Every structure is written in C-alpha cells, then in structure tokens.
C-alpha cells in the first residue's frame, strides 16, 4: 500500500484522512494543522512542511478551501513541488477553478508527477460516512492507481475525462444545485403568499417533472425554516464564481448561474453567508 | 354514476374523456369538436353547445388551452353558466391563472354550483396512460365527489387546499421545471464546450444533490439533441406568464422565473416555439 500525504484537515478533509487510516494506509499530515493531534492519535505521521510530507508520500492529496490555497501549497516555498518524487501521484480533491487544475496538472507533469482533479459532492455527511461522489479528471492510469483510496472515501466514483474534467463537472453540479434552490425558493415563496400548504405542494410536485433532490431535502428545510448548514451560502458563492469564470473562458452565456450568484452575493451582504444555501429563500419570501 | 360533460378534446382532453367512458361514465361532448366523431364512436353523447351539454351533466369538466378559452366557455353566450343546474360540479382541468380560477369559483357559487380547479402534470403520455398528477383546489366535499373521476384519469391526486390552490401549485410546478431546464442547459452547454463527456457527467450528477427528473429525462434529450415535443416551449411560456402574473398579484419577486420566461420568449422569437422545452438549451450552447 502506498504512503499517502494528506493536506487540509477541515470538516471535509479530517474524516476523509481518517477513512484512509482505517483502510490501512500510512497517512502523513502537517503538524501545523488543527486536527494534527487527533490524526496522530489515530496513527498518522506528522511533518512540519508540505515539502517534507511530499518527500515520503507516493500519493499526495489536498483538500483545501479554494484555488489560491491549493496553488500556494503546491508551488509555494516548502511546497509539494519541492519535495514530491518523480513517479508520485498528486490528487487535488478541493473544489477549484478547472483552469487552475489544468495548470497544476501541467506543472506537475514537468517533474514526472501525474495529477488528478477529484472534487467531491456530498458534504460533511458524505465525508464522514465515506459516501462522497467523486468526479475525476486525469489519465486512466492515474485514476486506476487512485481508485482504492477513492473507494475508502466515497461511493459514486466516476472517471469523467481529461485533466480539469472533474472540476468542470463539479462546477456544473454547483450551478444546477444553486439554480434549483432558487427555483424551489421562488415556488415556495409564491405558494406561501398565496396560502397554499407547502407540505402538500411538495408532496404532489415530488411525484412529477418538478422532482429533484433539492425539492425533497431543501424544500423540507424551507418548510421547517431550518437554515443551519449543511452547505454555507458563502462557500456556494465561491463555486458559482468558478462556474462564471469558466463560462467566460469558454464563451458560454450563463444567465441563470449569474443571477443566482448575485442572489448569493446579496445574501452574504445581508449577513446570511454562514447559513445553509437553502436560505436563498429568505431573499424571495 | 354521474353524467359527465367534457369540453376540450385536444391531445390531453381526448384521452382523458376516453378514460371516463372506459370507466363507465356517460360522457357528453360538443358536436363541433374535432374529436367528436371518435368520442361518439366510443359511446359519447353529442351536444351542439356548452349550455345544452351542461344542462344534462351533473359534472362538467373543461380541458382548454388558456384562461380566455375557459372564461368564454363558462360565461360566454350559450356557455356552461346558462345551462348548468344547481347542485352540479364544475371542474376545470386546464392550466390557467389562479386568479381566474378563483373568479370562476365565485361566479359558479352564485348559481349553487361548486367548482374545483384541478390542473394536471404528466403531459400527453400521462393523459394516455391515465397516470396524470392532479393538483386540486376547492372544498373537501367537491374533491370527494370528483375523486372517482380523477382516479380514472390520474394517479398522484392531491387535494391541495382552497379554490385556486390547484392552479397555484401547477404554476409552481411549471416555474421549477422551467428553471431546472435552464440549469441543466447551462451546465451541459458549459461542459460540452469544455470537452467533458455529457453522458458521464449526467451519470455522476444523478447520484448527488443535482439529481432531478429534468436532469435525467431532459438531460438525455439534450445529449441526443431530441427536441421533438414532449411539451412545447410556447405552451410552457404561457405557464411562466401565469406564474409571473401571480407573483405580481402576491408581490413575490420571481427573478429566476422572469429570466426563464424571457429565454422562452427568445426561443419562440427565433422560431423554436414548437420544439420541446428542453430546446432552451439551443439558446445557451
């Protein structure tokens, strides 16, 4: 089994790294990370820098908030690139811009390191239950090499295509989720003002073409006014911006995405950034 | 069993009326309607006017294109109101404005006639297979009286609430469907320009929060470029306008609905009005 370096032990990364330990992998983490003690207690090795961690890991995984953090960890001083050995595999599981993912693939290839972009969907619950959806871009060989690790962390694992294809798919996922929340929010706001029983409406709509997981789960949240995250609006906003940038890159008009991104901006401006993304409803009701 | 008058024998109304005949009801239709001969062949009685049809029917059903047609048939010369007997039941299964439905309820009540607004979802396929979703507004007694007829035409039958609640729910259904098509269309257009395999993307997204019946069925249509209706853009445009009017009535800001209604307007302007609503994709790709 390969030695795995895992960088980024937040609410997603920590349970993912723990699953790798449970599956029997030797896992190295940064001694500076908040969850380092907990991981060390579960058997992880500690290293002071990403460079040193990468030196002893056949596979390096990052799970970080955004593109700049990933770029810094990989290409910055004492970063992954300074330590990683030729023949190693780099897997970024963060949600970042597809263009940044493609650049990282290129940079790593210059040092004979293969890379995968492998963002996930399923949130904290999915990370803890090891049921994440994982959307993977990169070569088929690299995908095969990473598959046992992915299986320790997720369930619905698909090799989408070339470098960047995983991140593009994740961006598309976030676009659809955001717009569907807006759709359900507008419908529920209208129905409520018109005096319609929302639970009955949800029931009948779930039986027809309007059915979606968002109508089911986020519809329930709206009815219960339960906006505890879940997935925070401010994080979804970041993902919508990635989608809009990618739309500009490929010259695709994303009017709905743009509208919902702006709704998220308004929600954050009004102090709702920490609420679950279903709280977009609050701007409509 | 009650005598049923059925007005509106289009692609939806004709199979619905045939199902009522099959269930054993005496069904009366207008001799002027295109499908009159076919219905008469199946046992229906023919009447020259809505007035005469209503005179002999304990229950009168309308299934017409839009609000003006329903108003004309009910309140116009030789219309339902001139013939319908006190104690009868009027059921409008067309998709019309909730405000118009409420007005009709009121007018009919003045002649001791109860009314239901009972729009359907499921399209021609659902009408032919008697699997329509039926969303019903009106009194509980009227709903109970109509239930055996609804069961002959549909499957997912919910009494939503007061007069107009059925039409409001249908408007909400159409808003969600329209916006979800826009969402899936933007995602698929972006993914394709970025070189992502759409079938693989659809597969992985159906396993996560982006899952919807639209992603499943209309996603497949977009991949196959199969824009044969299904449900025509120009009909969906009418329903989005009903939603927007209702939003104005209740002072609910419907930004996403408005955007998609305008996309539908553009599609119709460009000559795509007769295509399936999944062809909104053509404006994005």
XYZ file of C-alpha atoms in Angstrom:
570
model
C 0.000 0.000 0.000
C 1.174 3.483 -0.851
C 2.140 6.133 1.680
C -0.401 8.939 1.498
C 0.221 12.575 2.402
C -2.986 14.440 3.222
C -3.003 18.255 3.318
C -6.129 20.072 4.533
C -7.840 18.617 7.612
C -11.011 20.729 7.727
C -14.569 19.483 8.189
C -14.216 17.517 4.947
C -10.530 16.570 4.975
C -10.355 15.265 8.524
C -12.907 12.469 8.157
C -11.541 11.629 4.694
C -7.990 11.216 6.106
C -9.361 9.146 8.980
C -11.053 6.806 6.484
C -7.708 6.298 4.728
C -6.068 5.409 8.072
C -8.919 2.996 8.805
C -8.405 1.393 5.382
C -4.801 0.633 6.411
C -2.870 3.377 4.621
C 0.122 5.089 6.168
C -1.071 8.700 6.234
C 1.129 11.771 6.779
C -0.321 15.146 7.783
C 1.057 18.595 8.580
C 1.980 19.096 12.247
C 0.693 22.678 11.965
C -2.876 21.647 11.103
C -5.589 21.978 13.737
C -6.580 18.318 13.593
C -2.948 17.072 13.665
C -3.157 15.724 17.221
C -6.373 13.810 16.506
C -4.882 12.338 13.338
C -1.612 11.464 15.096
C -3.678 9.730 17.768
C -5.251 7.643 15.013
C -1.802 6.704 13.705
C -0.884 9.477 11.253
C 2.724 10.669 10.857
C 3.422 14.392 11.325
C 5.595 16.586 9.095
C 6.342 20.290 9.522
C 6.095 21.249 5.819
C 4.314 20.139 2.649
C 7.773 19.644 1.085
C 8.813 17.074 3.705
C 5.404 15.407 3.708
C 5.552 15.054 -0.091
C 9.091 13.614 0.031
C 7.895 10.473 1.812
C 4.469 10.065 0.142
C 3.766 8.156 -3.072
C 0.413 9.892 -3.234
C -0.243 13.452 -2.046
C -3.864 14.590 -1.539
C -5.016 18.181 -0.986
C -8.430 19.171 0.368
C -8.351 22.959 0.687
C -10.839 25.862 0.521
C -10.019 27.432 -2.857
C -7.625 27.778 -5.808
C -5.102 30.147 -4.128
C -4.611 27.793 -1.171
C -4.003 24.836 -3.485
C -1.573 26.815 -5.650
C 0.305 28.033 -2.564
C 0.591 24.541 -1.055
C 1.797 23.067 -4.349
C 4.013 25.780 -5.841
C 4.852 27.977 -2.805
C 8.016 27.822 -0.666
C 8.416 24.490 1.158
C 5.542 23.301 -1.043
C 4.628 19.943 -2.564
C 6.562 20.601 -5.789
C 9.843 20.990 -3.884
C 9.510 17.574 -2.268
C 7.426 15.284 -4.445
C 9.307 12.432 -6.140
C 9.061 11.544 -9.860
C 6.508 8.756 -10.322
C 4.351 10.021 -7.487
C 0.673 10.942 -7.839
C -0.896 14.247 -6.813
C -4.666 14.361 -6.191
C -6.483 17.616 -5.540
C -9.914 16.949 -4.045
C -10.683 20.616 -3.331
C -13.227 22.477 -5.445
C -11.169 24.913 -7.532
C -11.288 26.514 -10.983
C -10.888 23.983 -13.829
C -8.277 26.296 -15.398
C -6.179 26.201 -12.200
C -6.476 22.414 -12.105
C -5.205 22.169 -15.682
C -2.244 24.440 -14.837
C -1.321 22.278 -11.855
C -1.504 19.126 -13.978
C 0.942 20.756 -16.404
C 3.384 21.943 -13.738
C 3.460 18.575 -12.005
C 3.934 16.683 -15.255
C 7.184 18.619 -15.781
C 8.568 16.791 -12.735
C 7.167 13.401 -13.877
C 4.297 13.590 -11.415
C 0.818 12.618 -12.594
C -2.129 14.548 -11.241
C -5.863 14.066 -10.803
C -8.523 16.678 -10.116
C -11.058 14.827 -7.988
C -13.561 17.183 -6.353
C -16.317 15.685 -4.279
C -20.002 16.182 -3.618
C -21.944 15.064 -0.568
C -20.736 17.478 2.112
C -19.641 16.789 5.650
C -22.192 13.981 5.995
C -20.825 12.243 2.902
C -17.227 12.725 4.068
C -17.989 11.205 7.469
C -19.978 8.288 6.049
C -17.473 7.695 3.213
C -20.283 8.101 0.688
C -18.900 11.050 -1.290
C -19.480 11.377 -5.009
C -16.046 11.828 -6.611
C -15.681 13.370 -10.102
C -12.273 12.684 -11.559
C -10.213 14.314 -14.312
C -6.838 12.951 -15.472
C -5.331 9.883 -17.137
C -6.953 6.447 -16.883
C -3.738 5.055 -15.318
C -3.704 7.683 -12.588
C -7.403 7.045 -11.966
C -6.798 3.287 -11.559
C -3.935 3.980 -9.154
C -6.129 6.256 -7.014
C -9.264 4.102 -7.112
C -8.598 2.095 -3.915
C -8.173 5.369 -1.998
C -11.311 6.862 -3.542
C -13.233 3.726 -2.545
C -12.168 4.287 1.069
C -13.689 7.796 0.972
C -16.620 7.655 -1.443
C -19.182 5.630 -3.325
C -20.232 7.190 -6.608
C -16.786 7.466 -8.259
C -16.628 8.374 -11.950
C -13.632 8.999 -14.206
C -15.062 11.853 -16.263
C -12.174 12.579 -18.628
C -9.039 14.631 -19.207
C -7.352 16.954 -16.657
C -9.854 19.582 -15.487
C -12.919 17.468 -16.354
C -13.514 16.655 -12.680
C -13.541 20.336 -11.709
C -15.733 21.279 -14.676
C -18.231 18.630 -13.631
C -18.173 19.886 -10.048
C -18.789 23.438 -11.278
C -21.755 22.153 -13.287
C -23.037 20.343 -10.198
C -22.909 23.555 -8.191
C -24.625 25.551 -10.948
C -27.518 23.093 -11.097
C -27.830 22.885 -7.314
C -27.800 26.689 -6.948
C -30.384 27.290 -9.665
C -32.620 24.511 -8.393
C -32.587 26.064 -4.924
C -33.600 29.389 -6.481
C -36.387 27.606 -8.405
C -37.738 25.830 -5.329
C -37.368 29.023 -3.293
C -39.409 31.103 -5.757
C -42.103 28.428 -5.982
C -42.376 28.044 -2.203
C -42.398 31.801 -1.599
C -45.200 32.267 -4.139
C -47.205 29.335 -2.813
C -46.939 30.511 0.771
C -48.078 34.051 -0.001
C -50.993 32.525 -1.942
C -51.970 30.494 1.117
C -51.016 27.089 -0.276
C -49.979 24.303 2.141
C -46.287 23.862 1.333
C -46.052 20.280 2.589
C -48.908 19.192 0.311
C -47.400 21.059 -2.612
C -44.011 19.434 -2.021
C -45.680 16.030 -1.928
C -47.502 16.413 -5.244
C -44.545 18.075 -7.014
C -42.185 15.273 -5.934
C -44.428 12.937 -7.957
C -43.954 14.829 -11.230
C -41.469 16.564 -13.518
C -40.511 19.103 -10.831
C -38.995 16.303 -8.717
C -35.431 16.854 -7.516
C -33.284 16.027 -4.519
C -33.273 19.778 -3.793
C -37.103 19.933 -3.778
C -37.052 16.976 -1.408
C -34.323 17.983 1.056
C -34.072 21.767 0.704
C -37.837 22.029 0.258
C -38.138 20.379 3.657
C -35.566 22.813 5.067
C -37.553 25.801 3.757
C -40.798 24.453 5.238
C -39.067 23.889 8.599
C -37.104 27.175 8.344
C -34.034 25.097 9.170
C -31.102 27.036 7.685
C -28.344 25.537 9.826
C -25.632 24.391 7.364
C -25.361 21.926 5.529
C -23.511 23.860 2.881
C -22.881 27.533 3.548
C -24.021 30.206 1.104
C -20.562 31.830 1.161
C -18.946 28.575 0.015
C -21.521 28.032 -2.694
C -20.933 31.626 -3.820
C -17.258 30.794 -4.371
C -18.258 27.818 -6.517
C -20.699 29.902 -8.570
C -17.868 32.342 -9.267
C -15.736 29.441 -10.502
C -18.605 28.488 -12.830
C -18.945 32.068 -14.125
C -15.176 32.342 -14.752
C -15.278 29.062 -16.634
C -18.267 30.286 -18.649
C -16.259 33.353 -19.662
C -13.265 31.169 -20.528
C -15.364 29.011 -22.872
C -17.700 31.836 -24.007
C -20.905 30.219 -22.741
C -23.670 32.597 -21.578
C -24.650 31.561 -18.033
C -27.587 33.858 -17.287
C -29.206 31.717 -14.613
C -25.896 30.999 -12.900
C -25.120 34.704 -12.917
C -28.491 35.572 -11.387
C -28.121 33.029 -8.593
C -24.511 34.064 -7.917
C -25.787 37.613 -7.443
C -28.555 36.374 -5.117
C -25.816 34.687 -3.077
C -23.841 37.933 -3.067
C -26.917 39.743 -1.735
C -27.452 37.076 0.917
C -23.834 37.367 2.069
C -24.097 41.172 2.074
C -27.165 40.893 4.295
C -25.232 38.733 6.743
C -26.614 35.327 5.687
C -23.302 33.914 4.382
C -22.972 31.394 7.195
C -26.478 29.965 6.649
C -27.271 26.912 4.556
C -27.687 27.692 0.834
C -31.417 26.904 1.122
C -31.605 30.281 2.939
C -31.614 31.928 -0.515
C -35.345 31.579 0.160
C -35.069 34.481 2.634
C -34.407 36.894 -0.253
C -37.622 35.880 -2.005
C -40.238 35.422 0.712
C -72.736 7.215 -11.723
C -72.912 10.856 -12.678
C -73.319 12.160 -16.221
C -70.130 13.950 -17.217
C -69.852 16.736 -19.770
C -66.309 17.079 -21.174
C -65.324 20.240 -23.065
C -61.925 20.388 -24.780
C -60.868 17.270 -26.702
C -57.272 18.168 -27.606
C -54.191 15.969 -27.175
C -54.833 15.944 -23.418
C -58.633 16.098 -23.226
C -59.374 13.359 -25.751
C -57.606 10.500 -23.927
C -58.924 11.798 -20.594
C -62.535 11.708 -21.860
C -61.956 8.251 -23.318
C -60.756 7.020 -19.910
C -64.000 8.295 -18.341
C -66.038 6.398 -20.970
C -63.963 3.271 -20.283
C -64.658 3.673 -16.561
C -68.379 3.509 -17.319
C -69.405 7.152 -17.181
C -71.963 8.650 -19.550
C -69.877 11.335 -21.242
C -71.213 14.237 -23.297
C -69.029 16.219 -25.680
C -69.522 19.096 -28.127
C -70.533 18.045 -31.635
C -68.348 20.853 -33.012
C -65.114 19.477 -31.544
C -62.589 17.789 -33.834
C -62.575 14.534 -31.899
C -66.417 14.389 -31.612
C -66.792 11.511 -34.083
C -64.138 9.401 -32.337
C -65.739 10.045 -28.938
C -69.241 9.342 -30.292
C -67.875 6.070 -31.695
C -66.724 5.205 -28.177
C -70.192 5.939 -26.805
C -70.188 9.669 -26.031
C -73.325 11.810 -26.480
C -73.073 14.895 -28.696
C -74.457 18.352 -27.915
C -74.233 21.481 -30.098
C -73.493 23.959 -27.266
C -71.854 24.064 -23.851
C -75.207 25.267 -22.468
C -77.066 22.145 -23.639
C -74.193 19.859 -22.602
C -74.191 21.402 -19.116
C -77.975 21.047 -18.780
C -77.748 17.241 -18.774
C -74.449 16.817 -16.879
C -74.037 16.550 -13.111
C -70.334 17.192 -13.567
C -68.839 19.458 -16.252
C -65.107 19.237 -16.998
C -63.113 21.694 -19.105
C -59.654 20.995 -20.548
C -58.784 24.061 -22.620
C -55.624 25.919 -23.713
C -55.760 29.059 -21.543
C -57.762 31.375 -19.277
C -59.691 33.235 -22.034
C -60.995 29.978 -23.552
C -62.189 28.742 -20.151
C -63.872 32.069 -19.357
C -65.579 32.118 -22.763
C -66.858 28.546 -22.451
C -68.201 29.167 -18.940
C -69.501 32.734 -19.055
C -69.932 33.363 -22.821
C -73.176 33.040 -24.832
C -74.555 29.501 -24.882
C -71.953 28.770 -22.190
C -71.842 26.437 -19.206
C -73.321 29.013 -16.817
C -76.511 29.283 -18.899
C -77.177 25.567 -18.672
C -75.611 24.129 -15.542
C -78.055 23.009 -12.815
C -77.798 23.953 -9.109
C -76.037 21.177 -7.208
C -73.801 20.331 -10.157
C -69.994 20.309 -10.039
C -67.696 22.203 -12.403
C -64.070 21.028 -12.751
C -61.528 22.994 -14.752
C -58.502 20.823 -15.517
C -56.871 23.370 -17.844
C -53.782 25.284 -16.712
C -54.991 28.852 -16.161
C -54.236 31.800 -13.870
C -55.094 31.130 -10.198
C -56.896 34.498 -10.104
C -59.157 33.443 -12.999
C -59.861 30.136 -11.261
C -60.902 31.960 -8.082
C -63.218 34.234 -10.109
C -64.873 31.244 -11.766
C -65.376 29.550 -8.385
C -67.141 32.707 -7.187
C -69.369 33.085 -10.250
C -70.436 29.443 -10.190
C -71.160 29.506 -6.475
C -73.739 32.215 -7.149
C -75.755 29.598 -9.048
C -75.232 26.920 -6.342
C -72.571 25.174 -8.406
C -69.380 24.024 -6.656
C -66.120 24.240 -8.570
C -62.680 22.634 -8.485
C -59.503 23.834 -10.149
C -57.678 20.611 -10.978
C -54.776 21.181 -13.372
C -52.647 18.217 -14.305
C -48.993 17.362 -14.880
C -47.630 14.470 -16.912
C -48.353 15.555 -20.488
C -49.832 13.579 -23.352
C -48.123 10.395 -22.149
C -49.685 10.750 -18.706
C -53.102 11.545 -20.190
C -52.992 8.462 -22.420
C -51.732 6.153 -19.656
C -54.116 7.659 -17.049
C -51.115 8.450 -14.835
C -51.551 12.229 -14.590
C -50.662 14.119 -11.428
C -53.757 16.147 -10.449
C -53.462 19.189 -8.135
C -56.817 20.193 -6.752
C -58.201 23.405 -5.236
C -61.720 23.668 -3.800
C -63.840 22.270 -0.980
C -63.197 18.840 0.538
C -66.765 17.739 -0.387
C -66.315 18.684 -4.024
C -62.949 16.891 -4.043
C -64.521 13.690 -2.665
C -67.264 13.871 -5.275
C -64.710 14.219 -8.093
C -62.236 11.641 -6.794
C -63.630 8.607 -8.708
C -63.330 10.579 -11.962
C -59.801 11.742 -11.110
C -58.827 8.124 -10.384
C -59.949 7.174 -13.891
C -57.576 9.790 -15.363
C -54.625 10.053 -12.983
C -52.543 8.554 -10.219
C -50.908 11.150 -7.998
C -54.035 13.053 -6.887
C -53.705 15.622 -4.076
C -56.280 17.976 -2.610
C -54.032 20.987 -2.037
C -56.462 23.472 -0.494
C -58.908 26.285 -1.175
C -60.104 27.468 -4.621
C -57.099 28.481 -6.727
C -54.622 26.310 -4.770
C -54.526 23.741 -7.568
C -53.614 26.371 -10.170
C -51.058 27.994 -7.865
C -49.393 24.614 -7.369
C -49.380 23.995 -11.110
C -47.792 27.407 -11.672
C -45.123 26.491 -9.104
C -44.563 23.183 -10.877
C -44.003 24.967 -14.185
C -41.640 27.517 -12.592
C -39.483 24.765 -11.104
C -39.485 22.720 -14.302
C -38.557 25.753 -16.427
C -35.736 26.874 -14.146
C -34.377 23.350 -13.798
C -34.242 23.025 -17.590
C -32.301 26.304 -17.734
C -29.955 24.992 -15.008
C -29.305 21.699 -16.773
C -28.970 23.520 -20.110
C -26.297 25.912 -18.795
C -24.382 23.068 -17.157
C -24.464 20.878 -20.251
C -23.509 23.761 -22.568
C -20.521 24.623 -20.378
C -19.435 21.009 -20.013
C -19.619 20.364 -23.734
C -17.558 23.430 -24.649
C -15.021 22.300 -22.024
C -14.788 18.887 -23.695
C -16.496 16.924 -20.921
C -18.369 13.712 -21.796
C -22.004 14.676 -21.130
C -23.225 11.132 -20.559
C -20.600 10.552 -17.853
C -21.395 13.891 -16.255
C -25.114 13.133 -16.243
C -24.388 9.779 -14.590
C -22.323 11.214 -11.747
C -24.631 14.215 -11.178
C -27.696 11.955 -10.951
C -26.004 10.363 -7.934
C -25.757 13.643 -5.985
C -27.562 16.828 -4.963
C -28.003 17.931 -8.589
C -30.330 14.968 -9.202
C -33.701 15.770 -10.765
C -36.190 14.222 -13.143
C -35.275 17.037 -15.565
C -31.543 16.159 -15.389
C -32.499 12.561 -16.076
C -35.040 12.949 -18.915
C -34.289 16.367 -20.407
C -30.557 15.816 -19.876
C -30.910 12.750 -22.081
C -32.867 14.804 -24.649
C -30.081 17.413 -24.753
C -27.398 14.752 -25.207
C -29.423 13.133 -28.006
C -30.451 16.533 -29.478
C -34.020 15.187 -29.426
C -36.230 18.271 -29.228
C -39.418 16.703 -30.590
C -42.191 17.611 -28.067
C -42.983 16.477 -25.292
C -44.084 19.834 -24.012
C -43.793 22.764 -26.389
C -41.835 25.880 -25.425
C -44.749 28.115 -26.464
C -47.087 26.333 -24.013
C -44.554 26.490 -21.214
C -44.117 30.205 -21.973
C -47.837 30.711 -21.325
C -47.491 28.967 -17.964
C -44.464 31.063 -16.986
C -46.523 34.177 -17.728
C -49.243 32.878 -15.392
C -46.564 32.442 -12.711
C -45.225 35.971 -13.264
C -48.740 37.480 -13.085
C -49.363 35.587 -9.874
C -46.034 36.793 -8.481
C -47.123 40.375 -9.186
C -50.507 39.717 -7.586
C -48.881 38.475 -4.375
C -45.828 40.775 -4.559
C -43.243 37.991 -4.692
C -40.043 38.733 -6.665
C -39.593 35.929 -9.215
C -36.213 36.748 -10.769
C -35.393 33.249 -11.989
C -38.881 32.690 -13.369
C -38.675 36.021 -15.165
C -35.314 35.164 -16.701
C -36.501 31.785 -17.970
C -39.762 33.284 -19.288
C -37.647 35.709 -21.298
C -35.460 32.849 -22.565
C -38.662 31.166 -23.744
C -39.724 34.409 -25.423
C -36.372 34.497 -27.244
C -36.738 30.858 -28.265
C -40.233 31.490 -29.675
C -38.982 34.631 -31.456
C -36.241 32.548 -33.064
C -38.822 30.068 -34.322
C -38.311 27.354 -31.696
C -41.779 27.632 -30.100
C -42.926 24.256 -31.404
C -39.889 22.415 -30.010
C -39.775 20.621 -26.664
C -38.923 22.937 -23.751
C -35.554 21.179 -23.375
C -34.622 23.109 -26.546
C -33.949 26.128 -24.311
C -30.500 24.554 -24.484
C -30.174 25.892 -28.053
C -30.009 29.462 -26.701
C -27.044 28.610 -24.466
C -24.811 26.258 -26.444
